[in-house]
Every structure is written in C-alpha cells, then in structure tokens.
Amino acid sequence: MIVKEYCMYCGECAGVCPHCLIEVRETSIDFNEEGCKDCGICIQVCPVKALAKED
Amino acid sequence: MKLIETDVLVIGAGPAGSSTAKHAALNGAEVILIDKKSEIGSPKRCAEGVSKEGLKKLGIEPNSRWVTKELSGVRLISPNGTDVWMKEDQVKLPEAGYILERKVFDKFMAMDAARAGATIMIKTLARGMRKDYEGYIVSCESMGEDFEIKAKIVVGADGPESRVGRWGGLKTAVKPKNMESGIQFEMVGLEMEDPDVIEFYFGSVAPGGYAWIFPKGDDIANVGLGIVSTVTDKSAYEHLVEFVKNCPATQNAQPVELNVGGDPVGGMTKNLVKDSLMIVGDAAGHVNPLTGGGIITALEAGMYAGEVAAAAVKEDNYTEKRLKEYQEICKIEIGDSFDKYLKTKDYLLSLSDSDLDSIAAAFQDTEFENISTKELIKLLIKVSPKALLKLGKLF
C-alpha cells in the first residue's frame, strides 16, 4: 500500500479493514500486506485520498 | 520482558476511555489508562458540540477552560438556501449546548481519571493481546520499549479504528456505508449571521451526511462535513473545499487547522463484551447515527463500563455473563434510541435535494415550542406524508 505524505493518521482505514490488518500509530501506518485481499475499502473511505495500491 | 499487572486496562484516552478509567478507579479497581498519542485530545477528530443536558446528566460542570462558546440556537439550511431558525429566546431548546475545546476537554477528563486513582501512560501503543487464564496479556510499546500489561479486564476505547475488540473476537469492523468520513477546518474570519447559532447544511453538499458550522468565537468556527464514501466519487476533502468556497459565511475565511476522522454511524455494536473484555465509545458504535455526535454517549457509556468493571473485579468474576450487565445498560440507555435514529437517517438519506427544500419550506411555516432531535423528527412526520409512513410508528 502506498501511503501518501499527507496522510493524517486518522485511522478510518483501520476501522473498515475487514481483516484488521492496519495499525495506525501517531505518525505512521503499518499495513500487513501479506493478509491483504485487495478489497480496496481502506482506499475508498480515506477522507483525503492518501492511500493507493502499488502497481 | 517487563510485565505490569492491573485489574483494568483501558486502551484509548478519549472521553470514553477516560470516563471508564475514572469510574472504575472511583469504584475501587486498580486501573491503567494508555493512549498511543503524545498529547491526549490532539489532534481533535470532532466538531466539538455537546448538549448542556448531557453534561448535567453526567455531573460534569462546564469549565471556562474548555467551553469556547455557549450556543443559543440552531439554523437548518436546505440545498436551495431555505433556512429554519430556532433560537432559545423564541423556543425551548433542551439540547442547546456548548462548543468545546477538545484538546483541553479530553485532557481534563483524563486528569479526572488520574485524580480518581487511574495510572495514565501516554505515547503507549497496544500492539496485540493474548488470553490468559485470568484475563488478557496486552503487548505494548512506549518510547522504544516493549513491555506487557496483564489485566483482568481489558476495555477497548480505541476509537473508530477499534482493533482491541477484534483481537478479542468482537465484530467491530465498520462497513464503509456505516463509516462517515468526517473532515473539518477550524477557520477564522467567518461572516456568520449569528455567531451564537450552530448551522447544519443538508443535501448533496455532503452526500450521506451533512455539513456544519459550529462557532467557537465571533469569527471563528469549526467548518466541516461528513460524507459516506459509497455514495460519492469525490473525497471528503474535495466536498469540504467546495462547501467553503460556496458558503457565504466561509468564502472569506481562512483555515487554521485541518481535522479528519471516521465516524461510525451504523448504530451500537451488538455485542460489547466477551470474557475479560469490554468495548466503549466509538469502538462500540456509541455514536448517534443521525447526528454523528458521540461525546456525551461516550462519557455515559464509559461511566457504565467503569462501574461494571469495578464491580466485576470486586466479585472476582470477569466472565462475559457478568460483564453483560454493561451491555444491557447500554442497550436501554443508548442503543434503543439509536435504532430509531438509524431508521430516521436512512429515510433522510433517501430524500432528494428538492424533497429537503420542500420540508424546509414547511418547517418555515411552523410555530415551534420545544425543539429537540426527537421533536424535529415528530415535526418532519407531521409535514411529510412519506415520513409518516416510514417513521410514524417509531416516534
């Protein structure tokens, strides 16, 4: 997952991740890429569109 | 690895977590309250409105350090600009309230918890947990140090991202259609018609939600909106920029802060407890599905959670069956009304901009005596036959 520099670490992506794969810290985010099913929900809900799939 | 033992571990020091910690400690439990942030209450993720009635019910005295504005009315604005004014000097407004400074308020609530006897650990992240024969062992990290906290009861007050409940087997993942994407500028230089009145803007300006202007000073306000990402292609930020550009009150204002955050508006989570585990606040869906407001319900649910947790500790009984007392109280005091508000929200979201304009026009011709959320819905039922069909039996 690409986390753009302007991510505000609000945690909305973590709240909707069906597999609980996102850990949001104060100023960073960790994605458990291995468990990701590419559903894209986290990308869809981000209020500032700071997430993108890697090509 | 260092192991700290406690009766109750509360994860997250927002209003729900601090209230839980305070009431568990006041009732005799040994409590640790952790928060991943370096400053409790910051950054804010909320429009900062609370009702006077709600604070009074919880025995919290308003304090000039965290009240920025006392409100005297409400203005509802439909898509074509038809507005409905409800001011305290003309109608009774039982839900009128205050705009807070959350950065100060949340710290005050945490300080209350500390004064009640809770231990507070900031910049402390919970990374996972495993079941122990008598509770949970939670893996934590603080300032580069890894350690564990063993607790008889763990309370997840970790907000809309809510991982703690899921670690313990509760279904707290929020569906995208139930997660409102909230975004807000705190702005200066606003030209409000009345700086003591909160304003709500409805319709396609904020698909799936509404926009707001919550005044914090004569020319200062939180200007924000909540949208549901499944009904719009634009981001919440794009909607907000457009709103600020087009709204007469904000056209010449300047942002001094940007806040974002999810608001779980799908109603209260069905199961709030498991053996040795409770969830509270946004993590438990303690957010009014219609208004998106959750500060008072978070504090209230935290009070119930803390009291039940402390009683369970005294009885040395941390079973799901024992902790269910908390869930049952929440259902009666919070959840049942949320079910009605959820149905109302679903109905309102089915309306077009022109439907909303017609309702606003009908409201303009109505004499108000007493206005609360419930009274407004009753009035909606009165002026709209469609609403009568959908909501008539509920209110």
mmCIF file of C-alpha atoms in Angstrom, chain A residues 8-12 14-26 30 41 44-45 47-49, chain B residues 36-38 45 123 127 141 160-161 163 166 173-174 176 179 181 229-230 235-237 258 260-262:
data_model
loop_
_atom_site.group_PDB
_atom_site.id
_atom_site.type_symbol
_atom_site.label_atom_id
_atom_site.label_comp_id
_atom_site.label_asym_id
_atom_site.label_seq_id
_atom_site.Cartn_x
_atom_site.Cartn_y
_atom_site.Cartn_z
ATOM 1 C CA MET A 8 -3.309 12.386 8.662
ATOM 2 C CA TYR A 9 -3.294 9.055 10.549
ATOM 3 C CA CYS A 10 -6.966 9.350 11.460
ATOM 4 C CA GLY A 11 -7.438 5.573 11.483
ATOM 5 C CA GLU A 12 -10.595 5.450 9.377
ATOM 6 C CA ALA A 14 -8.140 0.665 10.068
ATOM 7 C CA GLY A 15 -11.758 0.832 11.241
ATOM 8 C CA VAL A 16 -13.142 -0.508 7.956
ATOM 9 C CA CYS A 17 -10.433 -3.076 7.154
ATOM 10 C CA PRO A 18 -12.381 -6.375 7.270
ATOM 11 C CA HIS A 19 -9.246 -8.267 8.273
ATOM 12 C CA CYS A 20 -7.837 -5.893 10.918
ATOM 13 C CA LEU A 21 -4.562 -5.550 9.026
ATOM 14 C CA ILE A 22 -3.844 -1.858 9.574
ATOM 15 C CA GLU A 23 -2.002 -0.492 12.595
ATOM 16 C CA VAL A 24 -2.157 3.281 12.886
ATOM 17 C CA ARG A 25 0.434 4.955 15.054
ATOM 18 C CA GLU A 26 0.683 8.628 15.917
ATOM 19 C CA ASP A 30 1.724 -0.264 9.141
ATOM 20 C CA ILE A 41 -12.155 -0.407 1.155
ATOM 21 C CA GLN A 44 -12.248 4.221 -0.738
ATOM 22 C CA VAL A 45 -13.003 5.671 2.714
ATOM 23 C CA PRO A 47 -11.158 11.360 3.721
ATOM 24 C CA VAL A 48 -8.122 12.854 1.984
ATOM 25 C CA LYS A 49 -7.395 10.039 -0.526
ATOM 26 C CA LYS B 36 -0.854 5.966 21.749
ATOM 27 C CA LYS B 37 -0.660 9.727 21.309
ATOM 28 C CA SER B 38 1.840 12.083 22.871
ATOM 29 C CA ARG B 45 -11.445 14.464 15.294
ATOM 30 C CA LYS B 123 2.651 7.550 23.943
ATOM 31 C CA ARG B 127 0.037 -3.921 19.611
ATOM 32 C CA GLU B 141 5.270 -0.323 23.127
ATOM 33 C CA PRO B 160 -13.402 4.102 15.220
ATOM 34 C CA GLU B 161 -10.310 2.124 14.242
ATOM 35 C CA ARG B 163 -8.730 -3.134 16.933
ATOM 36 C CA ARG B 166 -11.448 -7.564 17.182
ATOM 37 C CA ALA B 173 -15.203 -3.730 11.820
ATOM 38 C CA VAL B 174 -17.358 -0.958 10.361
ATOM 39 C CA PRO B 176 -17.998 1.520 4.557
ATOM 40 C CA MET B 179 -18.491 4.897 8.330
ATOM 41 C CA SER B 181 -15.756 10.269 6.561
ATOM 42 C CA SER B 229 -17.781 7.227 0.582
ATOM 43 C CA THR B 230 -20.106 4.688 -1.046
ATOM 44 C CA SER B 235 -13.224 12.714 -1.314
ATOM 45 C CA ALA B 236 -14.483 14.324 1.861
ATOM 46 C CA TYR B 237 -11.733 16.932 1.421
ATOM 47 C CA LEU B 258 -7.498 20.641 9.379
ATOM 48 C CA VAL B 260 -10.154 14.320 9.716
ATOM 49 C CA GLY B 261 -11.623 11.151 11.101
ATOM 50 C CA GLY B 262 -14.159 8.410 10.702
#
